[in-house]
Structure formats: structure tokens, C-alpha cells
One Martini backbone bead per residue (centre of mass of N, CA, C, O) as a GRO file, in nm:
protein
  333
    1MET     BB    1   9.421   9.537   9.559
    2GLY     BB    2   9.702   9.481   9.736
    3THR     BB    3   9.808   9.761   9.612
    4ALA     BB    4   9.599   9.991   9.727
    5PHE     BB    5   9.598   9.859  10.040
    6ALA     BB    6   9.810   9.918  10.087
    7VAL     BB    7   9.794  10.223  10.015
    8VAL     BB    8   9.629  10.310  10.260
    9LEU     BB    9   9.783  10.207  10.478
   10VAL     BB   10  10.067  10.379  10.446
   11PHE     BB   11   9.817  10.663  10.518
   12VAL     BB   12   9.684  10.618  10.756
   13GLY     BB   13   9.910  10.509  10.927
   14CYS     BB   14  10.090  10.694  10.923
   15CYS     BB   15   9.999  10.971  10.948
   16SER     BB   16   9.844  10.873  11.267
   17ASN     BB   17  10.107  10.883  11.349
   18VAL     BB   18  10.233  11.152  11.306
   19VAL     BB   19  10.015  11.263  11.520
   20SER     BB   20   9.997  11.101  11.755
   21LEU     BB   21  10.346  11.193  11.832
   22GLU     BB   22  10.275  11.468  11.867
   23LEU     BB   23  10.081  11.469  12.092
   24LEU     BB   24  10.319  11.318  12.305
   25VAL     BB   25  10.576  11.597  12.208
   26ARG     BB   26  10.376  11.793  12.356
   27LYS     BB   27  10.371  11.710  12.611
   28PHE     BB   28  10.631  11.534  12.579
   29PRO     BB   29  10.952  11.545  12.431
   30GLY     BB   30  11.100  11.309  12.616
   31CYS     BB   31  10.964  11.018  12.474
   32GLY     BB   32  11.114  10.869  12.291
   33ASN     BB   33  11.233  10.632  12.376
   34ILE     BB   34  10.891  10.472  12.496
   35VAL     BB   35  10.801  10.516  12.176
   36THR     BB   36  11.054  10.286  12.084
   37PHE     BB   37  10.996  10.068  12.308
   38ALA     BB   38  10.654  10.011  12.223
   39GLN     BB   39  10.706   9.951  11.919
   40PHE     BB   40  10.949   9.709  11.913
   41ILE     BB   41  10.742   9.504  12.106
   42PHE     BB   42  10.555   9.450  11.933
   43ILE     BB   43  10.733   9.421  11.622
   44ALA     BB   44  10.806   9.177  11.772
   45LEU     BB   45  10.632   8.947  11.867
   46GLU     BB   46  10.521   8.951  11.644
   47GLY     BB   47  10.729   8.829  11.441
   48PHE     BB   48  10.730   8.556  11.667
   49ILE     BB   49  10.434   8.491  11.635
   50PHE     BB   50  10.448   8.527  11.290
   51GLU     BB   51  10.752   8.427  11.132
   52THR     BB   52  10.943   8.222  11.343
   53LYS     BB   53  10.721   8.067  11.562
   54LEU     BB   54  10.804   8.048  11.805
   55GLY     BB   55  11.123   7.992  11.712
   56ARG     BB   56  11.177   7.779  11.487
   57LYS     BB   57  11.270   7.893  11.267
   58LYS     BB   58  11.480   7.987  11.098
   59PRO     BB   59  11.739   8.214  10.968
   60ALA     BB   60  11.804   8.288  10.619
   61ILE     BB   61  12.031   8.471  10.777
   62PRO     BB   62  12.254   8.574  10.955
   63VAL     BB   63  12.255   8.671  11.211
   64SER     BB   64  12.569   8.845  11.267
   65ASN     BB   65  12.435   9.043  11.035
   66TYR     BB   66  12.196   9.175  11.223
   67VAL     BB   67  12.353   9.306  11.453
   68ILE     BB   68  12.494   9.522  11.254
   69MET     BB   69  12.204   9.628  11.189
   70VAL     BB   70  12.073   9.647  11.426
   71THR     BB   71  12.265   9.878  11.566
   72MET     BB   72  12.203  10.064  11.318
   73PHE     BB   73  11.896  10.109  11.381
   74PHE     BB   74  11.842  10.159  11.657
   75THR     BB   75  11.957  10.404  11.666
   76VAL     BB   76  11.838  10.562  11.463
   77SER     BB   77  11.568  10.551  11.635
   78VAL     BB   78  11.652  10.716  11.908
   79ILE     BB   79  11.749  10.956  11.788
   80ASN     BB   80  11.548  11.060  11.647
   81ASN     BB   81  11.354  11.045  11.911
   82TYR     BB   82  11.526  11.250  12.102
   83ALA     BB   83  11.589  11.518  11.893
   84LEU     BB   84  11.254  11.617  12.030
   85ASN     BB   85  11.429  11.712  12.290
   86PHE     BB   86  11.560  11.961  12.048
   87ASN     BB   87  11.423  12.189  11.933
   88ILE     BB   88  11.271  12.030  11.764
   89ALA     BB   89  11.041  12.037  11.508
   90MET     BB   90  10.880  11.863  11.337
   91PRO     BB   91  10.879  11.978  11.024
   92LEU     BB   92  11.167  11.940  11.047
   93HIS     BB   93  11.175  11.656  11.093
   94MET     BB   94  11.054  11.541  10.811
   95ILE     BB   95  11.236  11.724  10.601
   96PHE     BB   96  11.531  11.579  10.657
   97ARG     BB   97  11.427  11.279  10.660
   98SER     BB   98  11.371  11.320  10.347
   99GLY     BB   99  11.686  11.288  10.236
  100SER     BB  100  11.796  10.958  10.251
  101LEU     BB  101  11.843  10.899   9.983
  102ILE     BB  102  12.044  11.063   9.907
  103ALA     BB  103  12.233  11.004  10.145
  104ASN     BB  104  12.267  10.686  10.036
  105MET     BB  105  12.354  10.770   9.800
  106ILE     BB  106  12.670  10.883   9.906
  107LEU     BB  107  12.762  10.622  10.012
  108GLY     BB  108  12.739  10.494   9.726
  109ILE     BB  109  12.963  10.669   9.603
  110ILE     BB  110  13.187  10.591   9.814
  111ILE     BB  111  13.147  10.311   9.828
  112LEU     BB  112  13.046  10.155   9.560
  113LYS     BB  113  13.106  10.326   9.344
  114LYS     BB  114  12.915  10.501   9.219
  115ARG     BB  115  12.700  10.638   8.986
  116TYR     BB  116  12.524  10.896   8.779
  117SER     BB  117  12.347  11.071   8.670
  118ALA     BB  118  12.270  11.424   8.652
  119SER     BB  119  11.944  11.421   8.793
  120LYS     BB  120  12.129  11.301   9.073
  121TYR     BB  121  12.247  11.561   9.118
  122LEU     BB  122  12.070  11.768   9.134
  123SER     BB  123  11.851  11.628   9.347
  124ILE     BB  124  12.137  11.683   9.525
  125VAL     BB  125  12.125  11.971   9.581
  126LEU     BB  126  11.806  12.039   9.588
  127VAL     BB  127  11.770  11.860   9.867
  128SER     BB  128  12.061  11.993   9.959
  129THR     BB  129  11.852  12.325   9.913
  130GLY     BB  130  11.565  12.272  10.124
  131ILE     BB  131  11.729  12.218  10.407
  132PHE     BB  132  11.883  12.447  10.456
  133ILE     BB  133  11.667  12.664  10.442
  134CYS     BB  134  11.483  12.495  10.687
  135THR     BB  135  11.702  12.524  10.872
  136ILE     BB  136  11.733  12.828  10.898
  137MET     BB  137  11.442  12.932  10.924
  138SER     BB  138  11.461  12.755  11.255
  139ALA     BB  139  11.689  12.895  11.364
  140LYS     BB  140  11.562  13.189  11.351
  141GLN     BB  141  11.334  13.108  11.566
  142VAL     BB  142  11.502  13.063  11.798
  143HIS     BB  143  11.609  13.302  11.824
  144ASP     BB  144  11.372  13.456  11.871
  145VAL     BB  145  11.214  13.318  12.068
  146SER     BB  146  11.516  13.275  12.281
  147SER     BB  147  11.532  13.663  12.311
  148ASP     BB  148  11.285  13.639  12.481
  149GLY     BB  149  11.507  13.615  12.695
  150SER     BB  150  11.778  13.562  12.803
  151GLU     BB  151  12.119  13.526  12.680
  152LYS     BB  152  12.195  13.271  12.819
  153GLN     BB  153  11.948  13.082  12.725
  154GLY     BB  154  11.976  13.171  12.402
  155PHE     BB  155  12.170  13.009  12.393
  156TYR     BB  156  12.117  12.758  12.467
  157ALA     BB  157  11.863  12.720  12.258
  158PHE     BB  158  12.104  12.673  12.077
  159MET     BB  159  12.236  12.448  12.093
  160ARG     BB  160  11.990  12.243  12.144
  161TRP     BB  161  11.970  12.233  11.840
  162LEU     BB  162  12.191  12.162  11.749
  163ILE     BB  163  12.242  11.917  11.798
  164GLY     BB  164  12.010  11.787  11.701
  165ILE     BB  165  12.098  11.834  11.392
  166ALA     BB  166  12.326  11.654  11.431
  167MET     BB  167  12.138  11.392  11.492
  168LEU     BB  168  11.974  11.408  11.236
  169THR     BB  169  12.262  11.381  11.035
  170PHE     BB  170  12.330  11.105  11.147
  171ALA     BB  171  12.030  10.933  11.107
  172LEU     BB  172  12.108  10.964  10.773
  173LEU     BB  173  12.367  10.858  10.713
  174MET     BB  174  12.329  10.615  10.885
  175SER     BB  175  12.059  10.520  10.722
  176ALA     BB  176  12.241  10.449  10.459
  177ARG     BB  177  12.449  10.250  10.571
  178MET     BB  178  12.208  10.051  10.614
  179GLY     BB  179  12.089  10.023  10.333
  180ILE     BB  180  12.342   9.927  10.184
  181PHE     BB  181  12.400   9.648  10.407
  182GLN     BB  182  12.123   9.549  10.273
  183GLU     BB  183  12.202   9.509   9.981
  184THR     BB  184  12.459   9.321  10.065
  185LEU     BB  185  12.243   9.062  10.163
  186TYR     BB  186  12.083   9.083  10.001
  187LYS     BB  187  12.227   8.970   9.719
  188GLN     BB  188  12.357   8.704   9.902
  189TYR     BB  189  12.036   8.630  10.071
  190GLY     BB  190  11.821   8.689   9.997
  191LYS     BB  191  11.463   8.832  10.009
  192HIS     BB  192  11.372   8.931  10.428
  193SER     BB  193  11.218   9.093  10.517
  194LYS     BB  194  11.007   9.008  10.780
  195GLU     BB  195  11.302   8.954  10.944
  196ALA     BB  196  11.430   9.161  10.955
  197LEU     BB  197  11.180   9.309  11.123
  198PHE     BB  198  11.246   9.163  11.354
  199TYR     BB  199  11.516   9.134  11.462
  200ASN     BB  200  11.549   9.470  11.444
  201HIS     BB  201  11.350   9.458  11.717
  202CYS     BB  202  11.450   9.241  11.902
  203LEU     BB  203  11.768   9.262  11.945
  204PRO     BB  204  11.745   9.589  12.094
  205LEU     BB  205  11.620   9.528  12.363
  206PRO     BB  206  11.848   9.521  12.592
  207GLY     BB  207  11.964   9.827  12.497
  208PHE     BB  208  11.676   9.956  12.681
  209LEU     BB  209  11.820   9.916  12.978
  210LEU     BB  210  12.015  10.213  12.895
  211LEU     BB  211  11.673  10.357  12.957
  212SER     BB  212  11.502  10.283  13.149
  213THR     BB  213  11.463  10.509  13.344
  214ASP     BB  214  11.292  10.745  13.140
  215ILE     BB  215  11.117  10.487  13.038
  216TYR     BB  216  10.986  10.529  13.350
  217ASN     BB  217  10.938  10.773  13.404
  218HIS     BB  218  10.699  10.836  13.180
  219CYS     BB  219  10.533  10.631  13.281
  220ILE     BB  220  10.421  10.777  13.540
  221LEU     BB  221  10.318  11.007  13.374
  222PHE     BB  222  10.135  10.879  13.186
  223SER     BB  223   9.948  10.770  13.412
  224GLN     BB  224   9.923  11.104  13.547
  225SER     BB  225   9.721  11.119  13.320
  226THR     BB  226   9.386  11.241  13.270
  227PRO     BB  227   9.122  11.019  13.183
  228VAL     BB  228   8.989  10.847  12.929
  229LEU     BB  229   8.703  10.706  12.735
  230VAL     BB  230   8.716  10.445  12.531
  231PRO     BB  231   8.597  10.343  12.266
  232VAL     BB  232   8.425  10.023  12.291
  233VAL     BB  233   8.464   9.924  12.541
  234GLY     BB  234   8.510  10.108  12.803
  235LEU     BB  235   8.747  10.218  12.892
  236THR     BB  236   8.971  10.302  13.122
  237MET     BB  237   9.257  10.609  13.039
  238PRO     BB  238   9.468  10.734  13.002
  239ILE     BB  239   9.595  10.953  12.730
  240MET     BB  240   9.919  10.855  12.689
  241TRP     BB  241   9.809  10.543  12.659
  242LEU     BB  242   9.639  10.591  12.386
  243TYR     BB  243   9.868  10.735  12.191
  244LEU     BB  244  10.046  10.520  12.193
  245LEU     BB  245   9.868  10.266  12.116
  246ILE     BB  246   9.868  10.412  11.811
  247ASN     BB  247  10.098  10.435  11.795
  248VAL     BB  248  10.147  10.133  11.704
  249ILE     BB  249  10.019  10.076  11.551
  250THR     BB  250  10.065  10.188  11.337
  251GLN     BB  251  10.296  10.162  11.258
  252TYR     BB  252  10.283   9.863  11.148
  253VAL     BB  253  10.035   9.954  10.962
  254CYS     BB  254  10.255  10.095  10.792
  255ILE     BB  255  10.493   9.864  10.763
  256ARG     BB  256  10.266   9.720  10.650
  257GLY     BB  257  10.266   9.899  10.373
  258VAL     BB  258  10.537   9.849  10.259
  259PHE     BB  259  10.585   9.589  10.301
  260ILE     BB  260  10.333   9.513  10.069
  261LEU     BB  261  10.457   9.688   9.824
  262THR     BB  262  10.760   9.565   9.743
  263THR     BB  263  10.611   9.333   9.668
  264GLU     BB  264  10.408   9.479   9.434
  265CYS     BB  265  10.620   9.685   9.349
  266THR     BB  266  10.833   9.927   9.256
  267SER     BB  267  11.068  10.092   9.432
  268LEU     BB  268  10.922  10.362   9.276
  269THR     BB  269  10.680  10.336   9.404
  270VAL     BB  270  10.781  10.299   9.673
  271THR     BB  271  10.862  10.587   9.698
  272LEU     BB  272  10.667  10.768   9.638
  273VAL     BB  273  10.475  10.707   9.781
  274VAL     BB  274  10.658  10.805  10.039
  275THR     BB  275  10.650  11.105   9.981
  276LEU     BB  276  10.407  11.158   9.962
  277ARG     BB  277  10.310  11.126  10.250
  278LYS     BB  278  10.460  11.295  10.375
  279PHE     BB  279  10.391  11.529  10.260
  280LEU     BB  280  10.089  11.515  10.410
  281SER     BB  281  10.177  11.507  10.672
  282LEU     BB  282  10.348  11.795  10.690
  283ILE     BB  283  10.056  11.938  10.640
  284PHE     BB  284   9.919  11.859  10.869
  285SER     BB  285  10.096  11.919  11.128
  286ILE     BB  286  10.087  12.239  11.037
  287LEU     BB  287   9.772  12.323  11.035
  288TYR     BB  288   9.670  12.099  11.302
  289PHE     BB  289   9.894  12.234  11.516
  290GLN     BB  290  10.036  12.499  11.434
  291ASN     BB  291  10.295  12.534  11.302
  292PRO     BB  292  10.511  12.671  11.220
  293PHE     BB  293  10.560  12.833  10.905
  294THR     BB  294  10.733  13.098  10.643
  295ALA     BB  295  10.783  13.052  10.320
  296TRP     BB  296  11.059  12.930  10.332
  297HIS     BB  297  10.921  12.731  10.425
  298TRP     BB  298  10.795  12.651  10.114
  299VAL     BB  299  11.003  12.588   9.995
  300GLY     BB  300  11.182  12.379  10.121
  301THR     BB  301  11.044  12.238  10.076
  302ALA     BB  302  10.922  12.172   9.760
  303VAL     BB  303  11.284  12.109   9.684
  304VAL     BB  304  11.256  11.832   9.858
  305PHE     BB  305  11.053  11.680   9.648
  306MET     BB  306  11.166  11.757   9.393
  307GLY     BB  307  11.427  11.570   9.397
  308THR     BB  308  11.282  11.346   9.468
  309LEU     BB  309  11.142  11.350   9.211
  310LEU     BB  310  11.413  11.283   9.088
  311TYR     BB  311  11.496  11.085   9.104
  312THR     BB  312  11.286  10.835   9.094
  313GLU     BB  313  11.210  10.967   8.766
  314VAL     BB  314  10.845  11.062   8.773
  315TRP     BB  315  10.850  11.167   8.485
  316SER     BB  316  10.916  10.997   8.275
  317SER     BB  317  10.703  10.800   8.364
  318MET     BB  318  10.517  10.999   8.275
  319GLN     BB  319  10.594  11.013   7.995
  320ALA     BB  320  10.613  10.707   7.896
  321ALA     BB  321  10.297  10.670   7.956
  322LEU     BB  322  10.159  10.852   7.806
  323ARG     BB  323  10.282  10.755   7.488
  324GLY     BB  324  10.136  10.491   7.562
  325VAL     BB  325   9.863  10.591   7.505
  326GLU     BB  326   9.882  10.777   7.230
  327VAL     BB  327   9.954  10.521   7.055
  328LYS     BB  328   9.678  10.355   7.119
  329ALA     BB  329   9.481  10.563   7.033
  330LYS     BB  330   9.609  10.559   6.722
  331LYS     BB  331   9.572  10.230   6.729
  332ALA     BB  332   9.252  10.251   6.716
  333GLU     BB  333   9.216  10.485   6.503
   0.00000   0.00000   0.00000
């Protein structure tokens, strides 16, 4: 029952979160900072009340270690959201972030001196190829769109897109490095996922002072958006604030679902659920919002997800499960 409930939370929460984020970004492409801030403060408040018992519970992992982890987490979150301001389409954003498993594996080889099977190395090639195809096709779209204007404007748009790609690449590698650091911490102190979730969102809050001007400007822009009547409660509020509220709540639901899954299932199952969720979010984003997506984009996407599924050894697990069912059937005969 717990596993099924967690899977529902992940799919409903994360897919709704992608939709609300796209609605926000389509109206104000540079709203990444206010979205990140709202998500952080909501999860930090929830953790302060329910995890730390209003500050009375001492952390199991030293705060000094959390400071290092938080610096990386804050950087990754801000850069990922801010990259949307640099001509990065939402589908490409999602595809790029699907390479997190492979980035983690590459850094594991370099830093932890890990060794993997041939299938794992093949998955690296597949995911890298898929992301490369999608990136090249998106670059062509940026060039085609920008070429409608002057040559100077076209060059400026393309350079902004390249900066966005560089930001996503840096965030991907930084996220993988954070995963390795987290892994070593959990080996030393044990798993404390809820505690880590709280400190990862609470400690970076002062860092948003550096982004306060941008956040304040977007607060004004959000307040000036079209007012709408909120169902059930019967209150009227600007539509952008409603989208932000939905985004924050669905982000929390998604994170809680993933947390429940990590306690109920194996890491393989968690990875598979999250990968399938990303794929569904991508399909929905393309169909509902009519984001530009060519045949080559579909090829690149398919290759990325094939590589991800190969990495998680889903095929061999399914074959083993099917063999087990066949053995049981034969014994029953």
C-alpha cells in the first residue's frame, strides 16, 4: 500500500510540478529565482516544524558537513532554474537533467575509482549520444528562429543559448558530485533523508539575499498578473501567485513521494519510477504546450531513456522476474 501510494505521489506531484513551472516560465522566463526561493522556504518551514521539532532535535550528521552539501545543492537548484532564462526550452531542460545518473557514474569512476560492467559503459555512450542529438537539434532551432531578425540579434540569441547549455552542464556535474558526497556521508553516519532534506533547504536561505532584487521584482510582476477566483476557498488572487503556490505544493508532494519510495523500495525501483515520470512529463510538455520537437528530438529522447534503463538493469531484472514466474508455473504443473 505504501509503495503504490508513493508512486502515485511521485507521478501526480512531479508531473503537476512540471506543468506549473512551464506556465510560470512561459509568462516570465526569468522567474527561476522566485520559484526556487518559494520551494526552499516551504520545505524548510515544514522540516523545521516536523523534522527538527521546532529546533529541539539535534542533527545526526554534523552541520559542517551539511554546509558543504548545501552549497552544492543551492548552486545546482539556482543554476538549473536560472538556465531557463537563456533560451532553453523545457523539453531540452528535462532531457539534459535525465543525464544525472551517467554524470554520477563518470564522477564515481574519476573520484571513487569505481569500475563498472560493459553494459554500464554502453549506457554512458547512449545517454551522451541522446543528449548530444537533442542539443544539436535545439541549437539549430535557436539559429533558425534568431535568423529571422538581424545577424547581430541572431548571434546574441545563440550565445545566450550556449550560456544556458554551459549552465545545465555545470549543474549536472555539480549535482553528481553532491550525490557522491552524500553517499560518503550516509556510509559514515547512516541514512537521514528527512534531516538532509530540511538542512538542504534551510541553510541556503540567506543566500537568496544575493538574489533579493530579482525576487522582489518578480513579486511585483506576479502581483500585477490577472486575478482569478480560486475554487473551493472562494478567494481571488493573481494567477501567477496561484501557479507558484501549485508549483511549491506539487514540488513538496513529489519530494515526499520519492522519500517514501526510498524507504519502501530498492534504489533500482526508485530510479525506474523517477525515469518513467520524467518521460511522461516530457511527453505531456510537448503535446499540451506544443513545444517544438522534431523527429530527431524523439530519437535523442528514446536513446537517453534506453541508456538510463540499461544503466538501472531493468531489462535483466524483468527477465529474471519472468524466469521466476515460469519456474513457479512449471512446479505448479
